[in-house]
Coordinates of C-alpha atoms in Angstrom, one line a residue:
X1 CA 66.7 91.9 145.4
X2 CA 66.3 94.8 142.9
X3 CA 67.3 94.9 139.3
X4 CA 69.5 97.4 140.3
X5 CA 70.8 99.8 137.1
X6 CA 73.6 100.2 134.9
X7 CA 74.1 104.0 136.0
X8 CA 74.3 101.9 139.8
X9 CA 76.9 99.4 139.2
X10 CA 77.5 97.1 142.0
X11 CA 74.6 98.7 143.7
X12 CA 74.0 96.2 147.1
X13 CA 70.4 94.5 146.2
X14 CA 70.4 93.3 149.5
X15 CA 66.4 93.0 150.2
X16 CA 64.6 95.0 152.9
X17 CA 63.0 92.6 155.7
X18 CA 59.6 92.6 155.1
X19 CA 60.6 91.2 151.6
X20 CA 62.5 88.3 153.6
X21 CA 59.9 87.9 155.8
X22 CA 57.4 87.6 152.8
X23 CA 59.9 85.5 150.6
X24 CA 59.9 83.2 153.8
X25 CA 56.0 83.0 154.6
X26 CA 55.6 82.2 150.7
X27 CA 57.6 79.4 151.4
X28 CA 56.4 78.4 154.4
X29 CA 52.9 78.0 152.7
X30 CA 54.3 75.7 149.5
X31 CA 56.1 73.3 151.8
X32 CA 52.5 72.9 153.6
X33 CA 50.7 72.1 150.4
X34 CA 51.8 68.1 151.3
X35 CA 48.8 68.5 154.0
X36 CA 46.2 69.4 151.2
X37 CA 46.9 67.5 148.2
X38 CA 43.0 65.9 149.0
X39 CA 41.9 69.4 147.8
X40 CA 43.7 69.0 144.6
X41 CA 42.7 65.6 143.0
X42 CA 39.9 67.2 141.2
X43 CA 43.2 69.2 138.9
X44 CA 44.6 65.9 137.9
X45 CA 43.0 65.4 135.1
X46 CA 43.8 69.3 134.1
X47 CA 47.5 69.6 134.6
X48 CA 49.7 70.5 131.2
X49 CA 52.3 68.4 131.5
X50 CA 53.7 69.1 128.1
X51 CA 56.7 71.4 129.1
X52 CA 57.7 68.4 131.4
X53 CA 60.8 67.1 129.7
X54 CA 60.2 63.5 131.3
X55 CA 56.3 63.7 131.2
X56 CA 56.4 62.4 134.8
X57 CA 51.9 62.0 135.2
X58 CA 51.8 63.1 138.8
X59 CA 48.7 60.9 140.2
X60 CA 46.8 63.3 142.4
X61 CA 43.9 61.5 142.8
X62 CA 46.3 58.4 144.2
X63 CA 47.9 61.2 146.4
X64 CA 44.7 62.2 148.2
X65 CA 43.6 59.3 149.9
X66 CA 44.6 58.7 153.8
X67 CA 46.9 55.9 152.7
X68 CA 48.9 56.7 149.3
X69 CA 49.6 53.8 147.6
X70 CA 52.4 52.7 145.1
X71 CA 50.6 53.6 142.3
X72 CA 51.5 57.6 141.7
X73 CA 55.0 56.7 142.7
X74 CA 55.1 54.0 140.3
X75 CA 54.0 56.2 137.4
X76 CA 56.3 58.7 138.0
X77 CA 59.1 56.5 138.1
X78 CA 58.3 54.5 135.0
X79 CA 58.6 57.6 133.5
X80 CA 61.6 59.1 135.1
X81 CA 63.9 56.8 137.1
X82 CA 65.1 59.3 139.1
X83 CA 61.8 61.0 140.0
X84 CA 62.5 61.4 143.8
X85 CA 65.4 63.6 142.8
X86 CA 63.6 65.4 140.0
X87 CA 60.8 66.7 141.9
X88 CA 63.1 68.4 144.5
X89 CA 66.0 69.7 142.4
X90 CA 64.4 70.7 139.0
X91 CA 62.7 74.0 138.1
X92 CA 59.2 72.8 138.1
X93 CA 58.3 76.2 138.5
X94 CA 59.4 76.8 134.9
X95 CA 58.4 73.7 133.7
X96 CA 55.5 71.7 134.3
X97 CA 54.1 74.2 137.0
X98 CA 54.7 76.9 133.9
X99 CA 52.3 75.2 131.8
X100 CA 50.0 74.3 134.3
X101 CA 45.9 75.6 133.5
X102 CA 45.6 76.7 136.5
X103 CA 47.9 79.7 135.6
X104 CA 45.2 82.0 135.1
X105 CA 43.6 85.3 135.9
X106 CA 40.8 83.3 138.2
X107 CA 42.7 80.6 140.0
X108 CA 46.3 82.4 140.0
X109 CA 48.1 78.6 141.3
X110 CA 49.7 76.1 139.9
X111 CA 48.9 72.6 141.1
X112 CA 52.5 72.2 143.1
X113 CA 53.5 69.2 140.9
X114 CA 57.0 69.2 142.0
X115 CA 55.7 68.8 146.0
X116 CA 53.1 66.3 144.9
X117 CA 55.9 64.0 143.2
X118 CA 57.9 64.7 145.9
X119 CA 55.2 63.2 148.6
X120 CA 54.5 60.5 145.9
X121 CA 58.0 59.0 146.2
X122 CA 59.0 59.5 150.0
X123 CA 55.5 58.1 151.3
X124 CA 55.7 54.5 148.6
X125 CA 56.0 51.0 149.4
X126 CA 57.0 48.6 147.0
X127 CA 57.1 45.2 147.4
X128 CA 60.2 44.6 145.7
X129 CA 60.8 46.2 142.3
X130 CA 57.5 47.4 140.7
X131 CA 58.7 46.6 137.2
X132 CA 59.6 43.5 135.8
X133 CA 62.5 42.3 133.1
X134 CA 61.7 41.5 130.0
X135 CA 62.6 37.9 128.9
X136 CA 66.2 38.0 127.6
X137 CA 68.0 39.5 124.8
X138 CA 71.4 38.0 124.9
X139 CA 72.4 41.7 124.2
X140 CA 75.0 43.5 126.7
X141 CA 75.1 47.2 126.5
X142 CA 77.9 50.0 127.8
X143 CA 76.9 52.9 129.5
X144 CA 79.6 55.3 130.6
X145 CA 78.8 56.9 133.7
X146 CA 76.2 56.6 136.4
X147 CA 75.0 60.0 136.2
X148 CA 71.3 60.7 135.9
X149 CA 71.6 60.1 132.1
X150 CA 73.2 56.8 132.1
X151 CA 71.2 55.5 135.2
X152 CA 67.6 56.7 133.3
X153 CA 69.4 54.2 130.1
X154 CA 71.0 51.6 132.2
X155 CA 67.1 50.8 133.9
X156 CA 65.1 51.7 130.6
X157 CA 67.4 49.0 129.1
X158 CA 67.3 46.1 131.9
X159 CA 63.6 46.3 131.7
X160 CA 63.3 45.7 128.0
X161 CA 65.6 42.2 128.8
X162 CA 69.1 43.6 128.3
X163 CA 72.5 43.4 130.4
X164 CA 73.9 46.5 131.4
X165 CA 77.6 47.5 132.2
X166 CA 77.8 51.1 133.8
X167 CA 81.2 52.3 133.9
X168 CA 81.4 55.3 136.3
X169 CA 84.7 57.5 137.2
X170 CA 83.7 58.1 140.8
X171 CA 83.3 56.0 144.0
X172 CA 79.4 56.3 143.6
X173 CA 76.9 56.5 141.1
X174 CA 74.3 59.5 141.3
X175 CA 76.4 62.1 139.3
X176 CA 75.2 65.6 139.9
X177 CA 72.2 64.0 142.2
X178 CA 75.7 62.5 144.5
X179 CA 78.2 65.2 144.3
X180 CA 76.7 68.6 142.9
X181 CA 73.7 69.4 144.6
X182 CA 73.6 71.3 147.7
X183 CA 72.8 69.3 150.3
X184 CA 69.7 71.4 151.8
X185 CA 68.1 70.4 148.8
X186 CA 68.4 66.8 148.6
X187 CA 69.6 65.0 151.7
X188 CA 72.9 63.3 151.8
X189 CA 71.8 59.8 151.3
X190 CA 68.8 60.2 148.6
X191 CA 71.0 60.4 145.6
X192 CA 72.1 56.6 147.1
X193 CA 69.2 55.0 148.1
X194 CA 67.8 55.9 144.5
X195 CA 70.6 54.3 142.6
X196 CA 69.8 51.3 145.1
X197 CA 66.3 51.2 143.7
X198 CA 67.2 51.1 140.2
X199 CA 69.7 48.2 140.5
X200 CA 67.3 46.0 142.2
X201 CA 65.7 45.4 138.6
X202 CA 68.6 43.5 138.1
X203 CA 70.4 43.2 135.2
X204 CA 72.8 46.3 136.0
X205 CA 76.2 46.1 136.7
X206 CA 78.3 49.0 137.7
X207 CA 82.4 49.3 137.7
X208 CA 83.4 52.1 139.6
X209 CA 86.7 54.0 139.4
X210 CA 86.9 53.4 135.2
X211 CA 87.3 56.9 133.6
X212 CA 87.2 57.6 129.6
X213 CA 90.4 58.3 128.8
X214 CA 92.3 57.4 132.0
X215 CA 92.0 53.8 132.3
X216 CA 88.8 53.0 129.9
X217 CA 88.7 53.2 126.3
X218 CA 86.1 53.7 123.6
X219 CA 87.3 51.6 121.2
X220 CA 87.2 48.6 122.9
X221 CA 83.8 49.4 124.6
X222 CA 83.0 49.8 120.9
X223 CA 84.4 46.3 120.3
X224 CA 83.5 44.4 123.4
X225 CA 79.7 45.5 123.4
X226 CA 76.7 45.5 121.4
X227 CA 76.0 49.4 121.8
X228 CA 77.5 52.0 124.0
X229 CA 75.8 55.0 125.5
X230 CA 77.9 58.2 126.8
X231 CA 76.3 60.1 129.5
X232 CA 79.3 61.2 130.3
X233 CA 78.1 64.7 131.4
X234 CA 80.5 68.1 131.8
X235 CA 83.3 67.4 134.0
X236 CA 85.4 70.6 133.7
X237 CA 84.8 74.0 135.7
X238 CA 85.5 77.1 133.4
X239 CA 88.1 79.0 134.8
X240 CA 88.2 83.1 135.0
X241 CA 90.9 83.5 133.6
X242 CA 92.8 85.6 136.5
X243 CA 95.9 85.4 138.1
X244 CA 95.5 84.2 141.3
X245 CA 93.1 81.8 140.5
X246 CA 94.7 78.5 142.1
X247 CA 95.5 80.5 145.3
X248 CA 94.4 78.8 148.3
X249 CA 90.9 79.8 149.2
X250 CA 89.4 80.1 145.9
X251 CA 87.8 77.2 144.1
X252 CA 85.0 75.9 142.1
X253 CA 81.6 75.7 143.8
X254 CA 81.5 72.5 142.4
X255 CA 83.9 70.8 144.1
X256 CA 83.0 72.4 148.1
X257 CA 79.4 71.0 147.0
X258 CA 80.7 67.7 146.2
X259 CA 83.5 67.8 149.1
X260 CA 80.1 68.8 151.6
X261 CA 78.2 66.2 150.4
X262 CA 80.7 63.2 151.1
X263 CA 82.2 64.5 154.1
X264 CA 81.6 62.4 157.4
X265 CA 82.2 64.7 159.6
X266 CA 80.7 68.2 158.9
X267 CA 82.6 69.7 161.8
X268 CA 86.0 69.5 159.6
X269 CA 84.8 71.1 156.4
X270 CA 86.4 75.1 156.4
X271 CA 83.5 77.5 156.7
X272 CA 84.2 81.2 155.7
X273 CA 83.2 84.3 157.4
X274 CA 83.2 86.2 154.2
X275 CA 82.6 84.7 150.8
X276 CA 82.1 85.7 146.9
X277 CA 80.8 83.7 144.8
X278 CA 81.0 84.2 141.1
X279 CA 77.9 83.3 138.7
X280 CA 74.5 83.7 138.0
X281 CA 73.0 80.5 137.9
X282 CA 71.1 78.2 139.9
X283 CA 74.9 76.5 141.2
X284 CA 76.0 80.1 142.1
X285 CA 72.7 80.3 144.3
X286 CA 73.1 77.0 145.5
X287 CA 76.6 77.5 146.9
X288 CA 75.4 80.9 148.2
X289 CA 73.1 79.5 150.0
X290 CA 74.7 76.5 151.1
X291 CA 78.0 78.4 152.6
X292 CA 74.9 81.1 154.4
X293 CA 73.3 78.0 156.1
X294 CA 76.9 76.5 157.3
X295 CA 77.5 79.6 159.1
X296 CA 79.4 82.6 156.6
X297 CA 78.1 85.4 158.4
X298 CA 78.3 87.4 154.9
X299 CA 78.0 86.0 151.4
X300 CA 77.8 87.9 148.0
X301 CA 76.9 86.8 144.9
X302 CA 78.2 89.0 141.9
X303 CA 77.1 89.1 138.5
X304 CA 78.7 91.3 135.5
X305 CA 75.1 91.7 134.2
X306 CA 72.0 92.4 135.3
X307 CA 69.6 90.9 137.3
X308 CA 67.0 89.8 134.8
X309 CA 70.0 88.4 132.9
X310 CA 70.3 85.7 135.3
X311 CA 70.0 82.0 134.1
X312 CA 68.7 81.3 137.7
X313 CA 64.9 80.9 137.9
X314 CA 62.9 83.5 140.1
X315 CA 62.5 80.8 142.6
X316 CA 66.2 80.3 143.3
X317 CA 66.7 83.8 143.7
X318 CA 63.7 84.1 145.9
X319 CA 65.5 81.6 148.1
X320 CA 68.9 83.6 148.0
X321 CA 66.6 86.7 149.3
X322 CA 65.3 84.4 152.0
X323 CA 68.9 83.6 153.2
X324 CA 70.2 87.0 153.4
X325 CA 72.7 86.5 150.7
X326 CA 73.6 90.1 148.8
X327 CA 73.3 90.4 145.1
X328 CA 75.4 92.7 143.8
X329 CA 75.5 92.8 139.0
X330 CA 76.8 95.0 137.0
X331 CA 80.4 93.5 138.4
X332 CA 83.4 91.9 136.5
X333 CA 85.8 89.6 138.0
X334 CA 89.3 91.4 137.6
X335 CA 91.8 90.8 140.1
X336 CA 92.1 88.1 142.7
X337 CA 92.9 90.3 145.9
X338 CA 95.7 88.2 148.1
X339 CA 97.6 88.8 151.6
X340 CA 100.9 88.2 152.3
X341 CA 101.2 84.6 152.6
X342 CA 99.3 84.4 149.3
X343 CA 95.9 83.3 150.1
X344 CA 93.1 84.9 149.1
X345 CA 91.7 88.2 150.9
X346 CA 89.0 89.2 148.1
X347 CA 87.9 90.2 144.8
X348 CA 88.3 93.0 142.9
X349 CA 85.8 93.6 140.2
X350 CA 85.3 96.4 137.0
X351 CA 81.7 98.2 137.1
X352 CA 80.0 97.2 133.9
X353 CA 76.9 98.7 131.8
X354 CA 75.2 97.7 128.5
X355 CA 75.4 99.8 125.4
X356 CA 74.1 99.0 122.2
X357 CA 73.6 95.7 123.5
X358 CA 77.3 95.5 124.5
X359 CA 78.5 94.6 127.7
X360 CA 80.8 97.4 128.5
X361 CA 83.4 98.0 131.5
X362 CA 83.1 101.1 132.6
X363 CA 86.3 102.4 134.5
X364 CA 84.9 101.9 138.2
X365 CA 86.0 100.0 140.3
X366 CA 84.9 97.6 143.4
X367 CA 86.8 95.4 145.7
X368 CA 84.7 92.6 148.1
X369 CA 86.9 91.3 151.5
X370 CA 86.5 87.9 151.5
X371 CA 88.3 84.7 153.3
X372 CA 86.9 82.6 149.8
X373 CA 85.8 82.9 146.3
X374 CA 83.6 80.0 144.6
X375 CA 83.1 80.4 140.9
X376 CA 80.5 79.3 139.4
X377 CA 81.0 80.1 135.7
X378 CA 79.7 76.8 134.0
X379 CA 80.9 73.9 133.3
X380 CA 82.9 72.2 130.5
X381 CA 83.7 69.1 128.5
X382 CA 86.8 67.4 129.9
X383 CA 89.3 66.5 126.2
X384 CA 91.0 63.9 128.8
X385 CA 88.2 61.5 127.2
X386 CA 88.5 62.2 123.7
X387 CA 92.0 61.3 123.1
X388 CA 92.3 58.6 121.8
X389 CA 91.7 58.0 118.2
X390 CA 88.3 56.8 117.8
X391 CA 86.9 59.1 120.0
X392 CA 88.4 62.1 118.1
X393 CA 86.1 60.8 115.0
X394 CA 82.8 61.8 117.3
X395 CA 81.2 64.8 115.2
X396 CA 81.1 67.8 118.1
X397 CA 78.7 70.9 118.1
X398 CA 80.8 73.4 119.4
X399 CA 82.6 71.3 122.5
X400 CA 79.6 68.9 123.1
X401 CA 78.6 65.6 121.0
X402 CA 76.7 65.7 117.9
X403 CA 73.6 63.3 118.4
X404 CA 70.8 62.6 115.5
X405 CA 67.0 62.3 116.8
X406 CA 67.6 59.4 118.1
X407 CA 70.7 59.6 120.2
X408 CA 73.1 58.4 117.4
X409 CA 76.5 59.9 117.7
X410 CA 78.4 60.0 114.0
X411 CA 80.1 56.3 115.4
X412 CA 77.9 53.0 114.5
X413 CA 77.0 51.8 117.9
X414 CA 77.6 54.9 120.1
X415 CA 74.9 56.6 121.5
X416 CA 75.2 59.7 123.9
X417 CA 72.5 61.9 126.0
X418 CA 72.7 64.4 129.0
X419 CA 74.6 67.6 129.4
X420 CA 77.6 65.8 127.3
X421 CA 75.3 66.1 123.9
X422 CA 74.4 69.4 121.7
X423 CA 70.6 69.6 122.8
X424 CA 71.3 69.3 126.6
X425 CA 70.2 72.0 128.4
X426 CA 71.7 71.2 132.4
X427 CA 68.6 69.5 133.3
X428 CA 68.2 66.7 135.4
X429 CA 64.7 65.8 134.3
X430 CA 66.0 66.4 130.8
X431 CA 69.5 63.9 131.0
X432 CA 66.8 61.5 132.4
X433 CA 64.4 61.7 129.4
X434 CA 67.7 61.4 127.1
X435 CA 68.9 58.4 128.3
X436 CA 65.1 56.6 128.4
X437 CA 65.2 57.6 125.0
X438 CA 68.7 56.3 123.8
X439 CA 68.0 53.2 125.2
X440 CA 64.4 52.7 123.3
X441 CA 66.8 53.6 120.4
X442 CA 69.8 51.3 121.3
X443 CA 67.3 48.7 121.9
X444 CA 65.2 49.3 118.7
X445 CA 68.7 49.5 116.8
X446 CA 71.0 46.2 117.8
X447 CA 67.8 44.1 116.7
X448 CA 67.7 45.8 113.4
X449 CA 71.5 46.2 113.2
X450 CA 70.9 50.1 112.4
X451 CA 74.0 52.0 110.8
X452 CA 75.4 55.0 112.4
X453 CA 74.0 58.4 111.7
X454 CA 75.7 61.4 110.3
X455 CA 75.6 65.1 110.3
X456 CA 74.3 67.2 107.8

């Protein structure tokens, strides 16, 4: 994939083989670091963790040995509940691999902290849960929704000796880990068996099928118990804002991720031959990936910037070039292209270019055949759960919650953390360090009977 140039727009970035067959070998050799994790023990002590949102202390030296025991697994979970799913769906190549000292003219490689976690949490044993409950509190907290947010607060909370109700909208608990994850990343079943791990602390109870604003109400969660947490996430996709846009055969990426990853039968999901997908982020690359490994025989991704304007990291690119899928920026959706029983046949886009540090359209013109169109735009907060009246008194930053440093939304008693909250930057490992946070906070706070906060 080339940057390609606004004087190009819509050049094809489509990657010449020996840089597939490079991409691929690159790979090849980071998936095989499992097999000589012995030969990095002696980094442990060195690693910079401190760009790791959850400071999850990979144990290396634990890793090593013939036999790994519980103990790396149980660090990393007792600082990140959900480390399994962390360490295969985060950016650890921007985060803690970013920082780590090996990142230097001499050694040129990060320890592969990611994989190490990884092998730390498929190869443990516990015997039972390895962390106990605290005696008691007597206190009974609300946590709406069972995403990784609320579960890292829901577990953080049993331990310290607290009841837990999780109410989640969904048939299962996971969020983005269940239902918005491609499924080559994380297997179908992890997201589950994780949530199972958490809940055999005990002390967590989860009510599925209760959504804010539907058939769930803050107001009496704000009466009924003694602190509530949203983790609520971003529920809406953005729309493009095209005519056309609810036509058969276009829809969010989103929502074929999440119909993929619960289908029984893979046989019955619709697989394009030709697909678009809209976006530049590590979702667009996921769905383009995803629909390439199902079968499309030809997936594009287009962008109406450039390449180095992408918010997906080098890595997720790197594994779009691996999978054949064409890059094409400098492209603006215009005009959902549809045939005569009004489905959708392809995309037209307008040719962009910067200017002045303006994004400009330029006049040209370029239409993609296609049998679907996934956007991938971002995500948005859903209003459905803010109206009612007490929820319409939470202070917002733009469309997301206001929180103070310690989680405290401008309502005595209601906590929030995730992608739902002004500081959340669509991070699993940093939803997870939110709600372990909030619920030191909560727990801290309905002790000492703590007031709300308030904005400045």
């Amino acid at each position: 994939v080339c940057t390609g140039q606004p004087g190009r727009a819509g050049a094809d970035h489509r990657d010449h083989p020996a840089g597939r067959r490079g991409a691929l070998e690159r790979m090849a050799a980071e998936a095989r670091i499992v097999d000589r994790v012995a030969l990095q023990q002696a980094d442990a002590h060195r690693l910079a963790l401190g760009r790791v949102v959850a400071h999850a202390g990979v144990l290396a030296q634990d890793l090593g040995r013939a036999h790994p025991g519980a103990a790396a697994a149980e660090d990393v979970r007792l600082q990140d509940a959900v480390g399994g799913s962390c360490a295969r769906v985060c950016p650890t190549e921007i985060l803690c691999e970013d920082s780590c000292v090996r990142n230097n003219p001499a050694e040129r490689e990060p320890v592969r902290i990611g994989l190490l976690q990884r092998y730390a949490i498929d190869h443990a044993r516990f015997d039972g849960h390895p962390f106990g409950r605290a005696p008691s509190t007597g206190k009974v907290i609300a946590v709406v929704g069972a995403g990784p947010a609320g579960l890292s607060c829901a577990h953080r909370l049993a331990m310290l000796g607290n009841d837990v109700v999780v109410y989640e909208a969904r048939p299962k608990a996971g969020g983005l880990n269940e239902y918005g994850i491609a499924k080559y990343k994380l297997p179908g079943d992890f997201a589950e068996r994780e949530v199972d791990f958490l809940l055999s602390i005990g002390g967590i109870h989860i009510e599925y099928g209760r959504r804010l604003g539907e058939n769930l109400g803050l107001a009496e969660l704000h009466t009924r118990y003694d602190a509530v947490f949203l983790g609520i996430g971003l529920q809406a996709s953005r729309a493009l804002g095209l005519t056309g846009e609810d036509a058969p055969g276009l829809m969010a990426a989103t929502d074929y991720i999440a119909a993929l990853r619960q289908a029984s039968d893979l046989s019955r999901l619709p697989v394009p031959r030709r697909a678009v997908v809209i976006g530049a982020g590590n979702t667009a690359i996921d769905m383009a990936v995803q629909i390439k490994r199902l079968g499309a025989e030809d997936v594009t991704l287009v962008y109406r910037r450039g390449l180095e304007a992408m918010s997906a990291t080098g890595h997720e690119i790197e594994i779009a070039k691996a999978n054949f899928v064409r890059i094409r920026t400098w492209a603006a959706p215009l005009e959902v292209v549809l045939d005569e029983a009004g489905r959708v046949a392809g995309m037209r886009f307008e040719q962009t270019r910067m200017e002045e540090g303006r994004l400009l359209r330029t006049g040209g013109f370029i239409e993609i055949v296609a049998d679907a169109v996934f956007k991938a735009i971002g995500q948005g907060m859903s209003e459905e759960g803010f109206a009612e009246p007490l929820a319409r008194e939470l202070s917002r930053e733009g469309e997301r919650i206001w929180i103070d440093g310690r989680f405290r939304t401008a309502l005595p008693g209601i906590y929030a953390g995730g992608d739902c909250v002004a500081p959340g930057q669509d991070l699993t490992v940093q939803a997870v360090q939110h709600g372990k946070l909030a619920a030191l906070a909560i727990h801290e706070d309905i002790q000492a009977k703590a007031e709300a906060a308030w904005p400045t």
